[in-house]
CSV table of C-alpha atoms in Angstrom, one decimal:
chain,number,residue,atom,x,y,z
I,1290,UNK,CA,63.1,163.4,189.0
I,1291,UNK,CA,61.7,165.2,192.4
I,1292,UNK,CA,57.9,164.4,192.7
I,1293,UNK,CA,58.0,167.5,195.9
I,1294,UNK,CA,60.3,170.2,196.2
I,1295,UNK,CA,59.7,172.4,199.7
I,1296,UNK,CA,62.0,175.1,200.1
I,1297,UNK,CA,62.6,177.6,203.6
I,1298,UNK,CA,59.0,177.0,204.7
I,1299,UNK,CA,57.8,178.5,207.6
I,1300,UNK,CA,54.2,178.5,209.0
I,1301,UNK,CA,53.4,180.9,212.0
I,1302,UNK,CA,49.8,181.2,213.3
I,1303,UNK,CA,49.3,184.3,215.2
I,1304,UNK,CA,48.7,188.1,215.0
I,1305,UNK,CA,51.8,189.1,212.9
I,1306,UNK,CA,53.2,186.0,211.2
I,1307,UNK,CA,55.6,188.0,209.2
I,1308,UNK,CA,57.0,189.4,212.1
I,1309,UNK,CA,57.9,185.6,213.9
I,1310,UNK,CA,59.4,184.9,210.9
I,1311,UNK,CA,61.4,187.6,210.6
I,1312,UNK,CA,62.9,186.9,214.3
I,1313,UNK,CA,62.8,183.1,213.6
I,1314,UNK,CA,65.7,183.6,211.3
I,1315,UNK,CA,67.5,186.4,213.0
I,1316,UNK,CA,67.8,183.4,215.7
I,1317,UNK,CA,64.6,183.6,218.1
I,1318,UNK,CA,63.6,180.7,219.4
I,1319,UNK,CA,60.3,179.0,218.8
I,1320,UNK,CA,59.3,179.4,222.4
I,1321,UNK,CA,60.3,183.2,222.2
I,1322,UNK,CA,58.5,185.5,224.5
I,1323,UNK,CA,59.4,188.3,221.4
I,1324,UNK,CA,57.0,186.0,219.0
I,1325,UNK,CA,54.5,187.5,217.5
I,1326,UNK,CA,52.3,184.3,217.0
I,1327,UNK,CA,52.7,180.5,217.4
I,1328,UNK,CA,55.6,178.3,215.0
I,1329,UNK,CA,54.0,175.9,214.0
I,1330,UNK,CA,56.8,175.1,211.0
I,1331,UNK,CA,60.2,176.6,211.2
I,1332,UNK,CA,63.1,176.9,207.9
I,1333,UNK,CA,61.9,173.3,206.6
I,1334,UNK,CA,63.7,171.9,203.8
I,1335,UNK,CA,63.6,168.7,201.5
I,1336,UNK,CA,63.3,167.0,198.0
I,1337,UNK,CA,60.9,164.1,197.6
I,1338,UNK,CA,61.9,161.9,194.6
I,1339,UNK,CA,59.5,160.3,192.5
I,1340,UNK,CA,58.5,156.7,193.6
I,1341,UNK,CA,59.8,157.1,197.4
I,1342,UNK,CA,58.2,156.6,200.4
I,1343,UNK,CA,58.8,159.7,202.4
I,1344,UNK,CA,58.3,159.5,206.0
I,1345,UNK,CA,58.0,162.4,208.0
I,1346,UNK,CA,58.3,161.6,211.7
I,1347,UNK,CA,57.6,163.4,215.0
I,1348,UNK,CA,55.6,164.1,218.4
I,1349,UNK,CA,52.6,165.4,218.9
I,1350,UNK,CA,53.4,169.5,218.2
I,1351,UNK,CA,56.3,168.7,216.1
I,1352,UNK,CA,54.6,170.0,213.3
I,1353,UNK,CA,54.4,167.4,210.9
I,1354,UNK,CA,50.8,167.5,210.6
I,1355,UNK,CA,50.9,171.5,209.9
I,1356,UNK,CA,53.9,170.6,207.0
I,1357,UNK,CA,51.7,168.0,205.4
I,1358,UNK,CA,48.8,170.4,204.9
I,1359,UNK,CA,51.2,173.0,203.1
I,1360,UNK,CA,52.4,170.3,200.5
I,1361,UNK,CA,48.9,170.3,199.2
I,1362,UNK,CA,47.8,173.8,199.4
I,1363,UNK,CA,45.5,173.2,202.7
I,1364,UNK,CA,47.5,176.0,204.3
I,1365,UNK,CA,49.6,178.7,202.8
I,1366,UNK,CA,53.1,178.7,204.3
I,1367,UNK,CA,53.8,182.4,206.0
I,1368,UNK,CA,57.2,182.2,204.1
I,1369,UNK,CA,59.1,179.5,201.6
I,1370,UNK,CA,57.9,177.5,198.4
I,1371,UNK,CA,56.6,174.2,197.7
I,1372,UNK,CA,56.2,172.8,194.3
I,1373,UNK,CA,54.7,170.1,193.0
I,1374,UNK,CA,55.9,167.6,189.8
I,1375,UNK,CA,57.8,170.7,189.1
I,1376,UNK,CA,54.7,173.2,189.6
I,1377,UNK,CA,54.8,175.9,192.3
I,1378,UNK,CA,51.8,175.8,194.2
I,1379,UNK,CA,52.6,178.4,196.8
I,1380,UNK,CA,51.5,182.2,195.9
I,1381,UNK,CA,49.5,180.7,193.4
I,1382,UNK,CA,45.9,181.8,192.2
I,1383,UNK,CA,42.8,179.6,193.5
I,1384,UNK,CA,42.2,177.7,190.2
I,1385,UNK,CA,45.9,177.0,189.9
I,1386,UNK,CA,46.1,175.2,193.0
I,1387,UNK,CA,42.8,173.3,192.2
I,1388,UNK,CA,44.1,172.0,189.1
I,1389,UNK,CA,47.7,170.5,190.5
I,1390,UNK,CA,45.6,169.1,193.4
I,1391,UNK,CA,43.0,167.5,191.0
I,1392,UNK,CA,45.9,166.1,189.0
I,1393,UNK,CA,48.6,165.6,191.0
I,1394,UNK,CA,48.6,165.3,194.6
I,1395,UNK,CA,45.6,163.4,197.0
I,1396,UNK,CA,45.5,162.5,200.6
I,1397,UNK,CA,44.5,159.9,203.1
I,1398,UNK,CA,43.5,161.4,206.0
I,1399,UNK,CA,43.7,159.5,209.6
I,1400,UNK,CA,39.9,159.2,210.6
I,1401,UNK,CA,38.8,158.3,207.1
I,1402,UNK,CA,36.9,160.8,206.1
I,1403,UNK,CA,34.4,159.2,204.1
I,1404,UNK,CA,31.1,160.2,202.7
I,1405,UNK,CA,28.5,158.0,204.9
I,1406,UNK,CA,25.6,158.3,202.3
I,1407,UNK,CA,27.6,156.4,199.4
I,1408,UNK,CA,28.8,153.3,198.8
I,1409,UNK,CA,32.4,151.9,198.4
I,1410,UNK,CA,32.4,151.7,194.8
I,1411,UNK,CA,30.8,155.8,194.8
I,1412,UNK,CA,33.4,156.8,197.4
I,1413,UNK,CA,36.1,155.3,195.6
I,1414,UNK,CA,35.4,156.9,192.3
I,1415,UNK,CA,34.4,160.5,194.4
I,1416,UNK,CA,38.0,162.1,193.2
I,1417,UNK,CA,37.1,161.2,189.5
I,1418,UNK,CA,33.4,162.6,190.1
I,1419,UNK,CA,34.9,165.6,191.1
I,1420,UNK,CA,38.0,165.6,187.8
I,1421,UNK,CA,34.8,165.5,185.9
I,1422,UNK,CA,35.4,161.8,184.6
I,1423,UNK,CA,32.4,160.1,183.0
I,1424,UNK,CA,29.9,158.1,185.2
I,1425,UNK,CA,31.4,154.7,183.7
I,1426,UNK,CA,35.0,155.3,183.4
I,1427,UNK,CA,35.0,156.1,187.1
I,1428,UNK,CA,33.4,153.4,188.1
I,1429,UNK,CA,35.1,151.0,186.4
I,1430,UNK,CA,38.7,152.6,187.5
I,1431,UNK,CA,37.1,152.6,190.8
I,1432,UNK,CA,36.3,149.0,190.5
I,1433,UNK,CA,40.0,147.9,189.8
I,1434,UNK,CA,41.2,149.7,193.0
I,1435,UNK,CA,38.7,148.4,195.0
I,1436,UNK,CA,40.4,145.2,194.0
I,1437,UNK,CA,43.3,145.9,194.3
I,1438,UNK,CA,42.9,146.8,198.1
I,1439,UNK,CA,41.0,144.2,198.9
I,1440,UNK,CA,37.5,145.2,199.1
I,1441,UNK,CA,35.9,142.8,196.3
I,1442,UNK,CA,32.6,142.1,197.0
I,1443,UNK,CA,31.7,145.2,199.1
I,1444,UNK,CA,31.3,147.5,196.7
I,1445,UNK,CA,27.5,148.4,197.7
I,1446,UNK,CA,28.0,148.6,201.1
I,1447,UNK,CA,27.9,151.8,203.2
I,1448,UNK,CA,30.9,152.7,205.3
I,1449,UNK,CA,28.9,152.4,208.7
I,1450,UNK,CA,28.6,148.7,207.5
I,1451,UNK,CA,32.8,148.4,207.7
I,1452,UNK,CA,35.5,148.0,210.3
I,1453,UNK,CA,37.9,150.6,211.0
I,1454,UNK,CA,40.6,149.0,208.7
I,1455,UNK,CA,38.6,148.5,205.8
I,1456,UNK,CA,37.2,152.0,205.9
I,1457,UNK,CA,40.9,153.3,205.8
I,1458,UNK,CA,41.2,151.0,202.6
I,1459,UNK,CA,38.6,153.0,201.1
I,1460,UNK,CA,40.3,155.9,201.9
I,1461,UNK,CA,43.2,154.9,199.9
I,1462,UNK,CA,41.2,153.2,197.4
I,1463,UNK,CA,39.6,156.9,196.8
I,1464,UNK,CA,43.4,158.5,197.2
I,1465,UNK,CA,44.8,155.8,194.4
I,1466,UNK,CA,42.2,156.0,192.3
I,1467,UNK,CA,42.3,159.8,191.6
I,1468,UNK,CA,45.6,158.4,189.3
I,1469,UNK,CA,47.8,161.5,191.2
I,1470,UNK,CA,51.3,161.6,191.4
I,1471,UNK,CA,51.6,162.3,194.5
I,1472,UNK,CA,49.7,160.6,197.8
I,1473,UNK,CA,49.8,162.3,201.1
I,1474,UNK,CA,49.5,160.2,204.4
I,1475,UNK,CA,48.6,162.1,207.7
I,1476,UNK,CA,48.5,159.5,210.4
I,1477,UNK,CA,46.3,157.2,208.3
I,1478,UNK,CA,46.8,153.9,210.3
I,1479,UNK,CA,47.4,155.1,213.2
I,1480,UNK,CA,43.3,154.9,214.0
I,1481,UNK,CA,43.7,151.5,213.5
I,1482,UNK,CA,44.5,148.1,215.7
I,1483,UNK,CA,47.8,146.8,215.5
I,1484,UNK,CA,47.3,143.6,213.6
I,1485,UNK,CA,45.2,146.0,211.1
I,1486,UNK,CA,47.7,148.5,210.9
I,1487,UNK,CA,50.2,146.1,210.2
I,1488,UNK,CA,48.3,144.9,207.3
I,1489,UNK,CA,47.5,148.3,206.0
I,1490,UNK,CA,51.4,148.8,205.9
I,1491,UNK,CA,52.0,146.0,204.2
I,1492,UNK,CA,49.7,146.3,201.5
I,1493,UNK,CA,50.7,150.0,201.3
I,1494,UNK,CA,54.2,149.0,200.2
I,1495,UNK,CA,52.8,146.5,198.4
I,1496,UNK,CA,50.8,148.7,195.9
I,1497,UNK,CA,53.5,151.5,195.7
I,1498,UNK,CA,56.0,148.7,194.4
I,1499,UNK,CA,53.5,147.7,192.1
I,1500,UNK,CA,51.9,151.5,190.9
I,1501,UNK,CA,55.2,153.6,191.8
I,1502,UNK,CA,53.7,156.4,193.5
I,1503,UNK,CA,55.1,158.9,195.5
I,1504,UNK,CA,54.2,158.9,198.8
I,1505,UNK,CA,54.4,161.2,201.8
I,1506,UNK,CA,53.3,159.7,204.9
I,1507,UNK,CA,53.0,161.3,208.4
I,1508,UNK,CA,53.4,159.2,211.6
I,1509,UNK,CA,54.5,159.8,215.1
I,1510,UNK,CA,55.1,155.9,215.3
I,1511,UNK,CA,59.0,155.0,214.9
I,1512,UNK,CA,58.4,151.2,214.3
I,1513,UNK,CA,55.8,152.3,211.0
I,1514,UNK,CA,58.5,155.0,209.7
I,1515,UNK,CA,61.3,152.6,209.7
I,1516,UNK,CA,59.2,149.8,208.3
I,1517,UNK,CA,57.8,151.9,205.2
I,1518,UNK,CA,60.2,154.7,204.5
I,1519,UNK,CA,62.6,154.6,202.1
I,1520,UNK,CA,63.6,158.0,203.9
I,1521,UNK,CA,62.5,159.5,206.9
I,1522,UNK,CA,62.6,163.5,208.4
I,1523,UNK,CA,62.7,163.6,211.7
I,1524,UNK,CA,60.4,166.4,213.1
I,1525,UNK,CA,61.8,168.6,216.6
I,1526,UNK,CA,59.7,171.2,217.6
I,1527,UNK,CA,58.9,172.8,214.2
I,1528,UNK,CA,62.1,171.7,212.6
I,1529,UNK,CA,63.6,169.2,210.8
I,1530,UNK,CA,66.5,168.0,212.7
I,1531,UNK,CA,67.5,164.7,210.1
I,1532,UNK,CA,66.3,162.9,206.8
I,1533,UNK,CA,68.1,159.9,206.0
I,1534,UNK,CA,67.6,156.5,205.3
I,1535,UNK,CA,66.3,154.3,208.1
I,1536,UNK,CA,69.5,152.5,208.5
I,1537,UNK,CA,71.0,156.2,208.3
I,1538,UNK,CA,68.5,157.6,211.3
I,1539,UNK,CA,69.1,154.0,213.5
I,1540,UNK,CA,73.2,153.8,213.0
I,1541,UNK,CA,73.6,157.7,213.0
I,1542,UNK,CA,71.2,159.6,215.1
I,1543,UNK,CA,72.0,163.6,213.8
I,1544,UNK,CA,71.4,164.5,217.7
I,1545,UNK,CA,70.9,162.9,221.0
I,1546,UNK,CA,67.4,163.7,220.3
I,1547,UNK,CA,67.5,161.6,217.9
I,1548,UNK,CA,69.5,159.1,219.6
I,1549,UNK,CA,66.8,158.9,222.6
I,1550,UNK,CA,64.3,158.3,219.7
I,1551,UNK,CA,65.3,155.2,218.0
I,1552,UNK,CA,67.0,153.7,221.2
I,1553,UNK,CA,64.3,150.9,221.6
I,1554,UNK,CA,64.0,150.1,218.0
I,1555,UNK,CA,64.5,146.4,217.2
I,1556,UNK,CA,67.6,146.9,214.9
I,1557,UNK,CA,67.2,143.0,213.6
I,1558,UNK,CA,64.4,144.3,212.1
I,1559,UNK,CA,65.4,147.7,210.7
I,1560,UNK,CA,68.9,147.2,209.5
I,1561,UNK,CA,69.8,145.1,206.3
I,1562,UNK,CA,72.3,143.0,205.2
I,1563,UNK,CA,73.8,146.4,203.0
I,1564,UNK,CA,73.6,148.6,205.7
I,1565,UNK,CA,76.1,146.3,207.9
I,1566,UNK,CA,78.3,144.6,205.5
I,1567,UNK,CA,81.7,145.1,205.4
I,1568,UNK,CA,84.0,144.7,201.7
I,1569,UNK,CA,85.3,141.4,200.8
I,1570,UNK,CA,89.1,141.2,200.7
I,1571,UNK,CA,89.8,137.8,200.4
I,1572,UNK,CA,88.4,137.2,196.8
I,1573,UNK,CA,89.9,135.3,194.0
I,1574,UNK,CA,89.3,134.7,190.2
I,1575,UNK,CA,88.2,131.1,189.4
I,1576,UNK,CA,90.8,131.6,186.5
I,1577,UNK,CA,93.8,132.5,188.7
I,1578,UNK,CA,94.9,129.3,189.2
I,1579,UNK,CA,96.2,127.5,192.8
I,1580,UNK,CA,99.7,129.6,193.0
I,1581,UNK,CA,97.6,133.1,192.6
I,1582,UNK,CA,95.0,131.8,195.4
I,1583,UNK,CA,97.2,130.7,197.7
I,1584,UNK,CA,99.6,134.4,197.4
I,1585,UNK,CA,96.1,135.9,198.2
I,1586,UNK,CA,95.3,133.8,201.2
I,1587,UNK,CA,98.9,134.6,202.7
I,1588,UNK,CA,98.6,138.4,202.2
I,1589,UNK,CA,95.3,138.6,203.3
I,1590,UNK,CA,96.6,136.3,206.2
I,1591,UNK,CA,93.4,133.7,205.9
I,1592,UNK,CA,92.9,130.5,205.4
I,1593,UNK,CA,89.7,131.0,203.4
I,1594,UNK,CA,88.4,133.1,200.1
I,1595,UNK,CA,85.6,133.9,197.7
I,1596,UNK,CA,85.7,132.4,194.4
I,1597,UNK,CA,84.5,134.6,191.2
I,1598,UNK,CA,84.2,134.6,187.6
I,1599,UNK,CA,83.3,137.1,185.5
I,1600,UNK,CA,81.5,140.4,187.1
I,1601,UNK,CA,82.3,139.3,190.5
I,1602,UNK,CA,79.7,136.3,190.2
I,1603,UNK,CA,79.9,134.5,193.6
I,1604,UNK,CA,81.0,130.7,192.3
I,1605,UNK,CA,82.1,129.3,196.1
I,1606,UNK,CA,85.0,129.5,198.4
I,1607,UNK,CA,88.7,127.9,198.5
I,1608,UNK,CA,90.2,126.5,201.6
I,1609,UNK,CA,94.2,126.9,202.2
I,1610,UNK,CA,95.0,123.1,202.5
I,1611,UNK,CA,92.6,122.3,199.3
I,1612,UNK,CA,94.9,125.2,197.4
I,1613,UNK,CA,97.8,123.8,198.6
I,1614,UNK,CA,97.1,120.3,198.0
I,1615,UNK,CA,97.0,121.5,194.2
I,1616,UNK,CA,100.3,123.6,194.2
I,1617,UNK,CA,102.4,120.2,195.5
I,1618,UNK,CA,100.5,118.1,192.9
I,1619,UNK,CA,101.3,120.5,190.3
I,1620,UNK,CA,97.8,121.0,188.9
I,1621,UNK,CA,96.5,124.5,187.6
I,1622,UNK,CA,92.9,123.9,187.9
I,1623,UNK,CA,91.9,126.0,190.7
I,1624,UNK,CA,87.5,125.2,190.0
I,1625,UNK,CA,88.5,121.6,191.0
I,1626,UNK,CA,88.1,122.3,194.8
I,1627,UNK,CA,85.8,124.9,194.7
I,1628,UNK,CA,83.4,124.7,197.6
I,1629,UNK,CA,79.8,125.8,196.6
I,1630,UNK,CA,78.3,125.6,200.0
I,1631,UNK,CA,78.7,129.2,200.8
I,1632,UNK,CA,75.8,131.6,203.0
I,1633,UNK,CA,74.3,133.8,201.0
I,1634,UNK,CA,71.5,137.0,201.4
I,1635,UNK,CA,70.6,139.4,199.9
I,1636,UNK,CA,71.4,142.9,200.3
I,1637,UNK,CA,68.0,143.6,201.6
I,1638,UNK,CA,67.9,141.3,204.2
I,1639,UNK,CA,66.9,142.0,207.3
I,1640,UNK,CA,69.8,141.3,210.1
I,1641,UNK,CA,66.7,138.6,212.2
I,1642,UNK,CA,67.7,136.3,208.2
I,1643,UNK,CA,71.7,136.3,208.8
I,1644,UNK,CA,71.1,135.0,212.4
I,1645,UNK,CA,70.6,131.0,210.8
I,1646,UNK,CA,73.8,131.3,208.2
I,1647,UNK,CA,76.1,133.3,210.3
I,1648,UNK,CA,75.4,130.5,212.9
I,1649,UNK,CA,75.8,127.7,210.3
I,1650,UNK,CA,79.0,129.1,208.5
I,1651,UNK,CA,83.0,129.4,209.6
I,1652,UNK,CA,83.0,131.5,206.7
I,1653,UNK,CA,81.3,135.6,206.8
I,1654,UNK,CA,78.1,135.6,205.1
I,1655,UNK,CA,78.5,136.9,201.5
I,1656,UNK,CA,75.8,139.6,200.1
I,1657,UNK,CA,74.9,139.0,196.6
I,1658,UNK,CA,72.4,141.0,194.3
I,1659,UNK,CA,70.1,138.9,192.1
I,1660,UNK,CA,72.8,138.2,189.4
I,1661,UNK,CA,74.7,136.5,192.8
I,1662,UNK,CA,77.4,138.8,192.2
I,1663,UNK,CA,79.5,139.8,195.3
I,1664,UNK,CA,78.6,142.6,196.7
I,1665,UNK,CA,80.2,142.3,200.0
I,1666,UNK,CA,80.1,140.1,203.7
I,1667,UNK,CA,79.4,140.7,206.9
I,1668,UNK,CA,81.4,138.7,209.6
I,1669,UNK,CA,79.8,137.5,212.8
I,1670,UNK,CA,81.8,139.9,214.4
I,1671,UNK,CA,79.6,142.9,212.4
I,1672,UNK,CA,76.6,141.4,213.1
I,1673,UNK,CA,76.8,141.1,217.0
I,1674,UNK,CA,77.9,144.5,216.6
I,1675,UNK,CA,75.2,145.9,214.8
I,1676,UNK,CA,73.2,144.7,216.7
I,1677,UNK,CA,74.6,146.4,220.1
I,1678,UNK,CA,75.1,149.8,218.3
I,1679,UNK,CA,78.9,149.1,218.4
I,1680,UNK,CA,81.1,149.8,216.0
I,1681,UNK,CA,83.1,146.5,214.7
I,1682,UNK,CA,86.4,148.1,214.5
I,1683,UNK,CA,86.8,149.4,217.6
I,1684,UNK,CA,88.1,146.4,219.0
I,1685,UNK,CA,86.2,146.5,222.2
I,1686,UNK,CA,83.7,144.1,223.8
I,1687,UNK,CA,80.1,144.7,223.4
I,1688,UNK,CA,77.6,144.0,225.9
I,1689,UNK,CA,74.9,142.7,223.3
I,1690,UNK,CA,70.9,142.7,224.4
I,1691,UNK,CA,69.2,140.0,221.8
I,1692,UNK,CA,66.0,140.8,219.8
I,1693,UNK,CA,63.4,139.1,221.6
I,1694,UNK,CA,64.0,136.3,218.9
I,1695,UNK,CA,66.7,135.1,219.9
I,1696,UNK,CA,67.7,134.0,223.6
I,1697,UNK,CA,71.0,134.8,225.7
I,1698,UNK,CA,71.8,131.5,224.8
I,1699,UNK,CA,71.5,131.2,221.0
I,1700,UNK,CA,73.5,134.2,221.1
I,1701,UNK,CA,76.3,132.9,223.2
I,1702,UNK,CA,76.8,129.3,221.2
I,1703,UNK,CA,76.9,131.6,218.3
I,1704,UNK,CA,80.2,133.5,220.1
I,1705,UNK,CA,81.4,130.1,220.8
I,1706,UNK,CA,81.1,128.2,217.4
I,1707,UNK,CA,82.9,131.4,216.3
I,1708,UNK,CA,85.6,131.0,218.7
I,1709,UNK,CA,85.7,127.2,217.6
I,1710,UNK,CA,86.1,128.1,214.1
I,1711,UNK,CA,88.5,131.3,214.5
I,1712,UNK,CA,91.2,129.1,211.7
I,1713,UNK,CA,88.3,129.1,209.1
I,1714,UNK,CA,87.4,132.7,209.7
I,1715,UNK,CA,88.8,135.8,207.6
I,1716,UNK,CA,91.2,137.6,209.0
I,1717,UNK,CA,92.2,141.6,208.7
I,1718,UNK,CA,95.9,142.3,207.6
I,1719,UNK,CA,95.8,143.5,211.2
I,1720,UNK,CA,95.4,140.1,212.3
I,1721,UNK,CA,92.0,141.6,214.4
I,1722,UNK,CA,88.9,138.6,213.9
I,1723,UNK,CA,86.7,139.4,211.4
């Protein structure tokens, strides 16, 4: 289901908006001398699904700030649509758009905005004042939110009594406890210091696991985009120049705009274990017996391979001599030299995990889900790669810079030990390391 639909939107501030619009899609630039007012939004385009974390990303002047305020009716876009849970909120009669704001959308602004003469509890439980909700029903709504971000025991306080980051959690206290499906973001941490903001962002992603809400959230920070979004748009000048995932933005930059962007991310950090991994070839069924393993070793030219059983549960790994051992003696019992010591992670592993059991293990490092079934590996190989924004396959030599994590050193036994180990390590029918 999509939680926000914005279609073609344009927002031009000026003398004669229609006009700019006009020549912004007969191909004017934004920067046109022909304009007839300011771009502040130009031809922007996306779906929001429900339960995502939307980022939308830019500079100052990109326009993010000018899109957010359209998605709740704050300004009319000169041209395009926007709906909301399905219900157009562009063109739309005063009282329309009050109701889909009261019951659908709220926002956290960046400098708080609170109401100094009321207490946390009252701020909290102002949306529901205003959705006409009796006095005790908001208040004890208001009550569990308050909990819930961590402001037990302050309820009576005023917000001159709080720091800066718990004022922002009543912010989003007040924003949560409306009960909206959707909750817009503009800049709302970035008031903050960074040990606070990092908390905030934390617990954000915390409480939209655990509530599911839709979120839209407006930063010109990289780091806080790729850390909260399960998508991000990436905001040029009035435009969207890219959504995608933040493994999508990091490993495949739209533009060298968007290249010069995310160029000093720490991709240990960003990047998971499913963004990186590669498909396992090697695999056999625990029920093939010795003779099937060891015809699947040879053709995959290895001397190593994943065990399974049924669904593609990850049991272990066989070894070539162990396999062989059992063809000459004749037996058929392939589980009887199963190894079980294999690396594991999960597909949502962040590369800074795979550092320890790529180190530790001859063998790649197998991605299971929760059900440990196999859902693929990623070779030492792939993860030095990755982590120097070169592709694996190319069969070049990359000149790798370490997260600050990890030394020149750690990185360099790790090359070694896989040098060291190159007869235990899978290889591609190509005969290229993997």
């Amino acid at each position: 289901m999509l939680a926000v639909e914005a279609h073609e939107l344009y927002k031009v501030f000026g003398r004669r908006p229609k006009e700019a619009v006009k020549r912004l899609k007969d191909g004017a630039g934004r920067d046109s001398r022909a304009q007839s007012g300011t771009a502040a939004v130009i031809d922007a385009s996306f779906d929001v699904k429900a339960g995502e974390i939307f980022v939308v990303m830019g500079l100052s002047g990109s326009g993010k700030s000018t899109l957010i305020r359209m998605l709740n009716g704050l300004l009319e876009p000169t041209s395009g649509t926007v709906s909301i849970m399905g219900t157009r909120i562009t063109g739309v009669p005063a009282a329309r758009l009050r109701a889909v704001r009261q019951s659908s959308v709220s926002m956290v602004f960046q400098h708080f905005a609170l109401l100094p003469h009321r207490t946390v509890l009252d701020n909290a439980a102002y949306a529901l004042e205003v959705q006409g909700v009796p006095l005790a029903e908001r208040r004890e709504r208001a009550q569990a939110i308050i909990a819930r971000v961590g402001l037990s025991g302050w309820e009576d306080k005023l917000p001159g009594e709080l720091s800066g980051g718990m004022q922002q959690r009543v912010g989003l206290a007040r924003a949560l406890a409306s009960d909206t499906d959707v909750l817009l973001m503009d800049e709302a941490f970035s008031a903050l210091d960074p040990l606070i903001r990092r908390e905030m962002q934390e617990q954000l992603v915390e409480l939209q696991a655990e509530l599911g809400k839709t979120i839209i959230f407006i930063t010109h920070d990289l780091n806080e985009a790729m850390f909260l979004g399960d998508r991000i748009a990436v905001m040029r000048d009035g435009r969207i120049v890219q959504v995608g995932t933040p493994d999508d933005i990091l490993t495949d930059p739209a533009n060298d705009y968007v290249a010069q962007f995310v160029q000093d991310v720490d991709r240990a950090r960003v990047l998971t274990a499913s963004g990186v991994m590669e498909p396992a070839k090697a695999i056999v069924s625990v029920s093939a017996g010795p003779r099937a393993a060891l015809r699947t070793l040879r053709d995959q030219q290895t001397s190593a391979a994943f065990v399974v059983g049924n669904g593609r549960t990850l049991i272990g790994v066989v070894r070539d001599k162990d396999v062989m051992r059992l063809v000459k003696a004749g037996d058929r019992d392939l589980a009887s030299v199963v190894r079980h010591d294999v690396a594991t992670v999960a597909p949502d592993a962040p590369l800074t995990e795979l550092f320890e059991p790529s180190v530790e293990s001859p063998l790649p490092v197998a991605v299971v889900d929760d059900k440990l079934r196999l859902l693929g590996v990623i070779p030492r190989a792939t993860l030095l790669a990755a982590l120097g924004n070169v592709t694996s396959t190319t069969g070049e030599i990359a000149v790798i810079e370490p997260p600050a994590t990890y030394s020149v050193e750690v990185i360099t036994e790790t090359l070694r030990e896989t040098a060291d180990a190159a007869d235990d390590m899978f290889v591609t029918t190509d005969g290229a390391t993997r």
